[in-house]
Amino acid sequence: MRNERGGSSVPALAVLVLLGVVAAIGIFGHKASSAKTVDLSTLTASTTATTIPTAPLDTSPYSGTGGVVVHPRHEAALFTSPDADAFGKIAPTQFGPTWLPVVDQTDGWVRVLLPSKPNRSTGWLQDTDLDRASSSYLIRVHTSSRTLELFLDNKSLGTWKAGVGAKKTPTPPGRTFLLGSIIDHKRSASPIVLPLGAHSPTLDTFGGGPGTVAIHGWPNPHVFGAAISAGCVRVPKAALADLQKVPLGTLVLIDSK
């Protein structure tokens, strides 16, 4: 079943498997708790260009998930914990529809990874007005062996040598997610760019942007297998072609293996 909310500016991007939408009943089969009223105008938006110091950090940064992702239909408040104070907000679009991986859940609430700084930021969302879907893909990046692996239903689709961050500009470790999939023909090195919900730990900006780490191609094959980038992950054309099929919100695990 096609999920019209899972699209992207890259035509080949895979479509998420829509599991259901939220009405008065929570997306996980529980009755949603009473919605908290929050003045969204007072909150900082969680985007790849913002920093929210009060966001709770991911407590299991190298763990997998069940593949569940959510999309806020409208701008929604983010909370430090269920029924606690709101610290930020998330919009329904960023580089296209905003899909966020669920890392925890409780009755009426889901905890998601966020695209804002600091790295590994999370927040709790009320499970009203969310679309829910599932991605069976997993992307793994290993910075020591300088490889990228792609899995579907726990089966390997391929392993490629990749260019990763240099010693002074490392690719940040931990779990993040595929935030967007864009085509920018002004980028001659790689028109196809797959931004992640992670940022350079040492640079505030590069390439004219806010230091967002991305997966993208590179015209010179000598970079593959080298620690050479400003933090992004550079991959061969064959890898990028497969990665374009991965739906937004898919988990990306970056480790030092």
PDB file of C-alpha atoms in Angstrom:
ATOM      1  CA  MET A   1       0.000   0.000   0.000  1.00  0.00           C
ATOM      2  CA  ARG A   2       1.489   3.324  -1.006  1.00  0.00           C
ATOM      3  CA  ASN A   3       2.141   5.839   1.754  1.00  0.00           C
ATOM      4  CA  GLU A   4       1.754   9.264   0.175  1.00  0.00           C
ATOM      5  CA  ARG A   5       3.370  10.906   3.210  1.00  0.00           C
ATOM      6  CA  GLY A   6       6.645   9.042   2.750  1.00  0.00           C
ATOM      7  CA  GLY A   7       7.707  10.686  -0.500  1.00  0.00           C
ATOM      8  CA  SER A   8      10.873  12.577  -1.304  1.00  0.00           C
ATOM      9  CA  SER A   9      12.431  14.758  -3.937  1.00  0.00           C
ATOM     10  CA  VAL A  10      14.321  11.649  -5.089  1.00  0.00           C
ATOM     11  CA  PRO A  11      11.816   9.695  -7.230  1.00  0.00           C
ATOM     12  CA  ALA A  12      13.332   6.285  -6.464  1.00  0.00           C
ATOM     13  CA  LEU A  13      12.920   6.658  -2.690  1.00  0.00           C
ATOM     14  CA  ALA A  14      11.187   3.608  -1.253  1.00  0.00           C
ATOM     15  CA  VAL A  15       7.744   3.908   0.266  1.00  0.00           C
ATOM     16  CA  LEU A  16       7.144   3.110   3.902  1.00  0.00           C
ATOM     17  CA  VAL A  17       4.712   0.382   4.849  1.00  0.00           C
ATOM     18  CA  LEU A  18       1.809   2.264   6.351  1.00  0.00           C
ATOM     19  CA  LEU A  19       0.545   0.539   9.456  1.00  0.00           C
ATOM     20  CA  GLY A  20      -2.319   2.859  10.302  1.00  0.00           C
ATOM     21  CA  VAL A  21      -3.161   6.420  11.203  1.00  0.00           C
ATOM     22  CA  VAL A  22      -4.161   7.934  14.481  1.00  0.00           C
ATOM     23  CA  ALA A  23      -7.648   9.014  15.346  1.00  0.00           C
ATOM     24  CA  ALA A  24      -8.937   9.020  18.920  1.00  0.00           C
ATOM     25  CA  ILE A  25      -7.093   5.773  19.627  1.00  0.00           C
ATOM     26  CA  GLY A  26      -3.281   5.805  20.049  1.00  0.00           C
ATOM     27  CA  ILE A  27      -1.149   4.284  17.323  1.00  0.00           C
ATOM     28  CA  PHE A  28       0.030   1.445  19.519  1.00  0.00           C
ATOM     29  CA  GLY A  29      -3.425   0.142  20.335  1.00  0.00           C
ATOM     30  CA  HIS A  30      -3.731   2.017  23.617  1.00  0.00           C
ATOM     31  CA  LYS A  31      -6.160   4.734  24.435  1.00  0.00           C
ATOM     32  CA  ALA A  32      -4.257   7.977  24.120  1.00  0.00           C
ATOM     33  CA  SER A  33      -3.924  10.038  27.281  1.00  0.00           C
ATOM     34  CA  SER A  34      -5.565  13.444  27.413  1.00  0.00           C
ATOM     35  CA  ALA A  35      -3.714  15.784  25.104  1.00  0.00           C
ATOM     36  CA  LYS A  36      -1.564  18.376  26.834  1.00  0.00           C
ATOM     37  CA  THR A  37      -2.173  21.945  25.713  1.00  0.00           C
ATOM     38  CA  VAL A  38       1.075  23.705  24.862  1.00  0.00           C
ATOM     39  CA  ASP A  39       1.791  27.136  23.406  1.00  0.00           C
ATOM     40  CA  LEU A  40       3.902  26.050  20.438  1.00  0.00           C
ATOM     41  CA  SER A  41       4.900  29.642  19.618  1.00  0.00           C
ATOM     42  CA  THR A  42       7.163  29.668  22.699  1.00  0.00           C
ATOM     43  CA  LEU A  43       9.108  26.535  21.708  1.00  0.00           C
ATOM     44  CA  THR A  44      12.225  26.066  19.577  1.00  0.00           C
ATOM     45  CA  ALA A  45      11.725  23.941  16.487  1.00  0.00           C
ATOM     46  CA  SER A  46      13.862  20.813  16.267  1.00  0.00           C
ATOM     47  CA  THR A  47      15.557  21.053  12.869  1.00  0.00           C
ATOM     48  CA  THR A  48      18.945  20.232  11.442  1.00  0.00           C
ATOM     49  CA  ALA A  49      19.846  23.920  11.922  1.00  0.00           C
ATOM     50  CA  THR A  50      18.897  24.304  15.598  1.00  0.00           C
ATOM     51  CA  THR A  51      20.356  23.401  18.983  1.00  0.00           C
ATOM     52  CA  ILE A  52      18.126  22.493  21.927  1.00  0.00           C
ATOM     53  CA  PRO A  53      20.340  21.933  24.998  1.00  0.00           C
ATOM     54  CA  THR A  54      17.433  20.690  27.138  1.00  0.00           C
ATOM     55  CA  ALA A  55      16.607  17.740  24.855  1.00  0.00           C
ATOM     56  CA  PRO A  56      17.112  14.395  26.635  1.00  0.00           C
ATOM     57  CA  LEU A  57      19.912  12.317  25.128  1.00  0.00           C
ATOM     58  CA  ASP A  58      19.571   8.820  23.733  1.00  0.00           C
ATOM     59  CA  THR A  59      20.410   6.309  26.466  1.00  0.00           C
ATOM     60  CA  SER A  60      20.997   3.379  24.067  1.00  0.00           C
ATOM     61  CA  PRO A  61      22.899   4.969  21.178  1.00  0.00           C
ATOM     62  CA  TYR A  62      24.069   1.692  19.616  1.00  0.00           C
ATOM     63  CA  SER A  63      20.865  -0.336  19.904  1.00  0.00           C
ATOM     64  CA  GLY A  64      18.555  -1.300  17.082  1.00  0.00           C
ATOM     65  CA  THR A  65      14.841  -0.545  16.992  1.00  0.00           C
ATOM     66  CA  GLY A  66      11.734  -2.359  15.849  1.00  0.00           C
ATOM     67  CA  GLY A  67      11.677  -0.282  12.658  1.00  0.00           C
ATOM     68  CA  VAL A  68       8.658   1.804  13.658  1.00  0.00           C
ATOM     69  CA  VAL A  69       8.714   5.410  12.448  1.00  0.00           C
ATOM     70  CA  VAL A  70       6.204   8.222  12.958  1.00  0.00           C
ATOM     71  CA  HIS A  71       5.235  11.322  11.029  1.00  0.00           C
ATOM     72  CA  PRO A  72       3.607  14.310  12.790  1.00  0.00           C
ATOM     73  CA  ARG A  73       0.698  15.535  10.688  1.00  0.00           C
ATOM     74  CA  HIS A  74       0.952  18.959  12.281  1.00  0.00           C
ATOM     75  CA  GLU A  75       3.532  20.868  14.292  1.00  0.00           C
ATOM     76  CA  ALA A  76       3.791  19.002  17.598  1.00  0.00           C
ATOM     77  CA  ALA A  77       5.318  19.604  21.029  1.00  0.00           C
ATOM     78  CA  LEU A  78       8.277  17.576  22.258  1.00  0.00           C
ATOM     79  CA  PHE A  79       8.495  16.589  25.926  1.00  0.00           C
ATOM     80  CA  THR A  80      11.360  15.545  28.192  1.00  0.00           C
ATOM     81  CA  SER A  81       9.257  12.597  29.389  1.00  0.00           C
ATOM     82  CA  PRO A  82       5.570  11.603  29.293  1.00  0.00           C
ATOM     83  CA  ASP A  83       3.415  14.220  31.023  1.00  0.00           C
ATOM     84  CA  ALA A  84       6.503  16.365  31.766  1.00  0.00           C
ATOM     85  CA  ASP A  85       7.389  19.797  30.389  1.00  0.00           C
ATOM     86  CA  ALA A  86       7.641  20.584  26.680  1.00  0.00           C
ATOM     87  CA  PHE A  87      11.112  21.665  25.552  1.00  0.00           C
ATOM     88  CA  GLY A  88      10.690  21.990  21.782  1.00  0.00           C
ATOM     89  CA  LYS A  89       8.535  21.242  18.769  1.00  0.00           C
ATOM     90  CA  ILE A  90       8.771  19.290  15.533  1.00  0.00           C
ATOM     91  CA  ALA A  91       7.292  20.226  12.158  1.00  0.00           C
ATOM     92  CA  PRO A  92       5.695  17.830   9.650  1.00  0.00           C
ATOM     93  CA  THR A  93       8.258  18.707   6.949  1.00  0.00           C
ATOM     94  CA  GLN A  94      12.013  19.283   6.757  1.00  0.00           C
ATOM     95  CA  PHE A  95      13.698  17.890   3.623  1.00  0.00           C
ATOM     96  CA  GLY A  96      10.268  16.580   2.699  1.00  0.00           C
ATOM     97  CA  PRO A  97       7.993  14.744   5.159  1.00  0.00           C
ATOM     98  CA  THR A  98       9.441  14.374   8.657  1.00  0.00           C
ATOM     99  CA  TRP A  99       9.690  10.694   9.623  1.00  0.00           C
ATOM    100  CA  LEU A 100      11.301   9.906  12.985  1.00  0.00           C
ATOM    101  CA  PRO A 101      12.369   6.505  14.364  1.00  0.00           C
ATOM    102  CA  VAL A 102      10.674   5.362  17.560  1.00  0.00           C
ATOM    103  CA  VAL A 103      13.184   4.256  20.238  1.00  0.00           C
ATOM    104  CA  ASP A 104      10.754   3.827  23.144  1.00  0.00           C
ATOM    105  CA  GLN A 105       7.034   3.907  23.835  1.00  0.00           C
ATOM    106  CA  THR A 106       4.530   3.908  26.638  1.00  0.00           C
ATOM    107  CA  ASP A 107       0.763   4.297  26.847  1.00  0.00           C
ATOM    108  CA  GLY A 108      -0.147   7.320  24.722  1.00  0.00           C
ATOM    109  CA  TRP A 109       3.466   8.382  24.039  1.00  0.00           C
ATOM    110  CA  VAL A 110       6.438   7.604  21.760  1.00  0.00           C
ATOM    111  CA  ARG A 111      10.077   8.596  22.138  1.00  0.00           C
ATOM    112  CA  VAL A 112      11.825   9.537  18.907  1.00  0.00           C
ATOM    113  CA  LEU A 113      15.259  10.534  17.659  1.00  0.00           C
ATOM    114  CA  LEU A 114      15.490  14.200  16.666  1.00  0.00           C
ATOM    115  CA  PRO A 115      17.324  16.104  13.895  1.00  0.00           C
ATOM    116  CA  SER A 116      18.547  18.970  16.114  1.00  0.00           C
ATOM    117  CA  LYS A 117      21.788  19.368  18.040  1.00  0.00           C
ATOM    118  CA  PRO A 118      23.223  18.022  20.265  1.00  0.00           C
ATOM    119  CA  ASN A 119      23.761  14.668  18.610  1.00  0.00           C
ATOM    120  CA  ARG A 120      21.644  11.816  20.012  1.00  0.00           C
ATOM    121  CA  SER A 121      18.830  14.196  21.000  1.00  0.00           C
ATOM    122  CA  THR A 122      15.463  12.590  21.664  1.00  0.00           C
ATOM    123  CA  GLY A 123      12.000  13.726  22.641  1.00  0.00           C
ATOM    124  CA  TRP A 124       8.620  12.312  23.604  1.00  0.00           C
ATOM    125  CA  LEU A 125       5.596  12.895  21.395  1.00  0.00           C
ATOM    126  CA  GLN A 126       1.968  12.385  22.269  1.00  0.00           C
ATOM    127  CA  ASP A 127       0.700   9.693  19.945  1.00  0.00           C
ATOM    128  CA  THR A 128      -2.200  11.731  18.642  1.00  0.00           C
ATOM    129  CA  ASP A 129      -2.112  13.154  15.102  1.00  0.00           C
ATOM    130  CA  LEU A 130       0.742  10.882  14.069  1.00  0.00           C
ATOM    131  CA  ASP A 131       1.023   8.589  11.098  1.00  0.00           C
ATOM    132  CA  ARG A 132       2.818   5.349  11.884  1.00  0.00           C
ATOM    133  CA  ALA A 133       4.823   3.227   9.466  1.00  0.00           C
ATOM    134  CA  SER A 134       7.604   0.663   9.457  1.00  0.00           C
ATOM    135  CA  SER A 135      10.943   0.443   7.683  1.00  0.00           C
ATOM    136  CA  SER A 136      12.610  -2.962   7.336  1.00  0.00           C
ATOM    137  CA  TYR A 137      15.882  -1.368   6.239  1.00  0.00           C
ATOM    138  CA  LEU A 138      18.957  -0.710   8.380  1.00  0.00           C
ATOM    139  CA  ILE A 139      22.079   1.242   7.438  1.00  0.00           C
ATOM    140  CA  ARG A 140      25.333   0.552   9.305  1.00  0.00           C
ATOM    141  CA  VAL A 141      28.447   2.728   9.017  1.00  0.00           C
ATOM    142  CA  HIS A 142      31.754   1.473  10.456  1.00  0.00           C
ATOM    143  CA  THR A 143      34.301   4.253  10.787  1.00  0.00           C
ATOM    144  CA  SER A 144      37.364   2.090  11.555  1.00  0.00           C
ATOM    145  CA  SER A 145      36.917  -0.343   8.678  1.00  0.00           C
ATOM    146  CA  ARG A 146      35.462   2.543   6.637  1.00  0.00           C
ATOM    147  CA  THR A 147      32.582   0.563   5.270  1.00  0.00           C
ATOM    148  CA  LEU A 148      28.843   0.962   4.867  1.00  0.00           C
ATOM    149  CA  GLU A 149      26.409  -1.955   5.054  1.00  0.00           C
ATOM    150  CA  LEU A 150      22.769  -2.003   3.978  1.00  0.00           C
ATOM    151  CA  PHE A 151      20.275  -4.538   5.295  1.00  0.00           C
ATOM    152  CA  LEU A 152      16.673  -5.379   4.477  1.00  0.00           C
ATOM    153  CA  ASP A 153      14.799  -7.679   6.856  1.00  0.00           C
ATOM    154  CA  ASN A 154      18.156  -8.491   8.478  1.00  0.00           C
ATOM    155  CA  LYS A 155      19.569  -9.701   5.151  1.00  0.00           C
ATOM    156  CA  SER A 156      22.575  -7.947   3.654  1.00  0.00           C
ATOM    157  CA  LEU A 157      21.982  -6.057   0.418  1.00  0.00           C
ATOM    158  CA  GLY A 158      25.605  -5.058   0.115  1.00  0.00           C
ATOM    159  CA  THR A 159      28.785  -3.806   1.766  1.00  0.00           C
ATOM    160  CA  TRP A 160      30.829  -0.979   0.282  1.00  0.00           C
ATOM    161  CA  LYS A 161      34.001   0.872   1.124  1.00  0.00           C
ATOM    162  CA  ALA A 162      33.114   4.408   2.201  1.00  0.00           C
ATOM    163  CA  GLY A 163      34.885   7.677   2.842  1.00  0.00           C
ATOM    164  CA  VAL A 164      34.319   8.781   6.439  1.00  0.00           C
ATOM    165  CA  GLY A 165      35.273  11.737   8.600  1.00  0.00           C
ATOM    166  CA  ALA A 166      38.917  12.659   9.035  1.00  0.00           C
ATOM    167  CA  LYS A 167      40.518  12.500  12.499  1.00  0.00           C
ATOM    168  CA  LYS A 168      39.868  16.201  13.181  1.00  0.00           C
ATOM    169  CA  THR A 169      36.382  16.127  11.644  1.00  0.00           C
ATOM    170  CA  PRO A 170      35.009  12.705  12.590  1.00  0.00           C
ATOM    171  CA  THR A 171      31.742  11.115  11.586  1.00  0.00           C
ATOM    172  CA  PRO A 172      29.743  11.170  14.847  1.00  0.00           C
ATOM    173  CA  PRO A 173      29.068   7.747  16.403  1.00  0.00           C
ATOM    174  CA  GLY A 174      25.694   6.574  17.650  1.00  0.00           C
ATOM    175  CA  ARG A 175      22.306   5.893  16.157  1.00  0.00           C
ATOM    176  CA  THR A 176      20.690   8.434  13.896  1.00  0.00           C
ATOM    177  CA  PHE A 177      18.319   8.236  10.942  1.00  0.00           C
ATOM    178  CA  LEU A 178      17.693   9.117   7.319  1.00  0.00           C
ATOM    179  CA  LEU A 179      16.237  12.618   7.600  1.00  0.00           C
ATOM    180  CA  GLY A 180      15.926  13.520   3.927  1.00  0.00           C
ATOM    181  CA  SER A 181      16.656  12.608   0.340  1.00  0.00           C
ATOM    182  CA  ILE A 182      17.339  15.508  -1.994  1.00  0.00           C
ATOM    183  CA  ILE A 183      18.737  16.344  -5.413  1.00  0.00           C
ATOM    184  CA  ASP A 184      20.862  19.472  -5.669  1.00  0.00           C
ATOM    185  CA  HIS A 185      22.294  19.895  -9.151  1.00  0.00           C
ATOM    186  CA  LYS A 186      24.518  22.726  -7.879  1.00  0.00           C
ATOM    187  CA  ARG A 187      26.557  20.074  -6.068  1.00  0.00           C
ATOM    188  CA  SER A 188      28.718  18.762  -8.871  1.00  0.00           C
ATOM    189  CA  ALA A 189      30.467  16.288  -6.557  1.00  0.00           C
ATOM    190  CA  SER A 190      27.188  14.564  -5.698  1.00  0.00           C
ATOM    191  CA  PRO A 191      23.779  15.916  -6.760  1.00  0.00           C
ATOM    192  CA  ILE A 192      22.081  13.222  -4.636  1.00  0.00           C
ATOM    193  CA  VAL A 193      22.403  13.895  -0.912  1.00  0.00           C
ATOM    194  CA  LEU A 194      20.864  11.885   1.931  1.00  0.00           C
ATOM    195  CA  PRO A 195      20.957  14.095   5.081  1.00  0.00           C
ATOM    196  CA  LEU A 196      21.030  12.333   8.435  1.00  0.00           C
ATOM    197  CA  GLY A 197      19.780  13.494  11.820  1.00  0.00           C
ATOM    198  CA  ALA A 198      23.381  13.964  12.991  1.00  0.00           C
ATOM    199  CA  HIS A 199      25.952  16.756  12.923  1.00  0.00           C
ATOM    200  CA  SER A 200      29.674  17.279  12.918  1.00  0.00           C
ATOM    201  CA  PRO A 201      30.988  17.302  16.502  1.00  0.00           C
ATOM    202  CA  THR A 202      33.778  19.721  15.558  1.00  0.00           C
ATOM    203  CA  LEU A 203      32.388  21.978  12.809  1.00  0.00           C
ATOM    204  CA  ASP A 204      29.452  24.351  13.105  1.00  0.00           C
ATOM    205  CA  THR A 205      29.092  24.592   9.357  1.00  0.00           C
ATOM    206  CA  PHE A 206      30.406  23.111   6.119  1.00  0.00           C
ATOM    207  CA  GLY A 207      29.287  23.170   2.508  1.00  0.00           C
ATOM    208  CA  GLY A 208      27.152  26.217   3.234  1.00  0.00           C
ATOM    209  CA  GLY A 209      24.962  24.287   5.672  1.00  0.00           C
ATOM    210  CA  PRO A 210      24.757  23.848   9.461  1.00  0.00           C
ATOM    211  CA  GLY A 211      27.205  20.955   9.728  1.00  0.00           C
ATOM    212  CA  THR A 212      24.612  18.296   8.928  1.00  0.00           C
ATOM    213  CA  VAL A 213      26.156  14.895   8.270  1.00  0.00           C
ATOM    214  CA  ALA A 214      24.932  13.203   5.091  1.00  0.00           C
ATOM    215  CA  ILE A 215      25.517  10.179   2.915  1.00  0.00           C
ATOM    216  CA  HIS A 216      26.395  11.103  -0.660  1.00  0.00           C
ATOM    217  CA  GLY A 217      28.465  10.097  -3.638  1.00  0.00           C
ATOM    218  CA  TRP A 218      31.875  11.292  -4.797  1.00  0.00           C
ATOM    219  CA  PRO A 219      33.462  11.450  -8.258  1.00  0.00           C
ATOM    220  CA  ASN A 220      36.951  10.373  -7.144  1.00  0.00           C
ATOM    221  CA  PRO A 221      36.970   6.677  -6.127  1.00  0.00           C
ATOM    222  CA  HIS A 222      40.192   7.129  -4.137  1.00  0.00           C
ATOM    223  CA  VAL A 223      38.169   8.528  -1.213  1.00  0.00           C
ATOM    224  CA  PHE A 224      36.341   5.234  -0.646  1.00  0.00           C
ATOM    225  CA  GLY A 225      37.988   3.498   2.286  1.00  0.00           C
ATOM    226  CA  ALA A 226      39.679   6.690   3.504  1.00  0.00           C
ATOM    227  CA  ALA A 227      39.124   8.900   6.557  1.00  0.00           C
ATOM    228  CA  ILE A 228      39.021  12.091   4.568  1.00  0.00           C
ATOM    229  CA  SER A 229      35.694  13.943   4.809  1.00  0.00           C
ATOM    230  CA  ALA A 230      34.373  16.739   7.032  1.00  0.00           C
ATOM    231  CA  GLY A 231      32.124  14.148   8.670  1.00  0.00           C
ATOM    232  CA  CYS A 232      29.909  12.974   5.840  1.00  0.00           C
ATOM    233  CA  VAL A 233      29.893   9.433   4.482  1.00  0.00           C
ATOM    234  CA  ARG A 234      30.958   9.217   0.824  1.00  0.00           C
ATOM    235  CA  VAL A 235      29.855   6.112  -1.052  1.00  0.00           C
ATOM    236  CA  PRO A 236      30.190   4.651  -4.575  1.00  0.00           C
ATOM    237  CA  LYS A 237      27.428   5.000  -7.156  1.00  0.00           C
ATOM    238  CA  ALA A 238      26.275   1.415  -6.661  1.00  0.00           C
ATOM    239  CA  ALA A 239      25.754   2.006  -2.949  1.00  0.00           C
ATOM    240  CA  LEU A 240      23.995   5.312  -3.509  1.00  0.00           C
ATOM    241  CA  ALA A 241      21.600   3.698  -5.987  1.00  0.00           C
ATOM    242  CA  ASP A 242      20.514   1.186  -3.332  1.00  0.00           C
ATOM    243  CA  LEU A 243      20.406   3.795  -0.572  1.00  0.00           C
ATOM    244  CA  GLN A 244      17.990   5.900  -2.631  1.00  0.00           C
ATOM    245  CA  LYS A 245      15.444   3.131  -2.134  1.00  0.00           C
ATOM    246  CA  VAL A 246      15.583   3.443   1.647  1.00  0.00           C
ATOM    247  CA  PRO A 247      12.575   5.231   3.210  1.00  0.00           C
ATOM    248  CA  LEU A 248      12.862   8.313   5.369  1.00  0.00           C
ATOM    249  CA  GLY A 249      13.130   7.658   9.083  1.00  0.00           C
ATOM    250  CA  THR A 250      15.197   4.490   8.601  1.00  0.00           C
ATOM    251  CA  LEU A 251      17.695   3.854  11.387  1.00  0.00           C
ATOM    252  CA  VAL A 252      21.402   4.516  10.748  1.00  0.00           C
ATOM    253  CA  LEU A 253      23.886   2.969  13.213  1.00  0.00           C
ATOM    254  CA  ILE A 254      27.372   4.500  13.208  1.00  0.00           C
ATOM    255  CA  ASP A 255      30.102   2.727  15.194  1.00  0.00           C
ATOM    256  CA  SER A 256      33.883   2.500  15.395  1.00  0.00           C
ATOM    257  CA  LYS A 257      34.219  -1.051  14.093  1.00  0.00           C
TER     258      LYS A 257
END
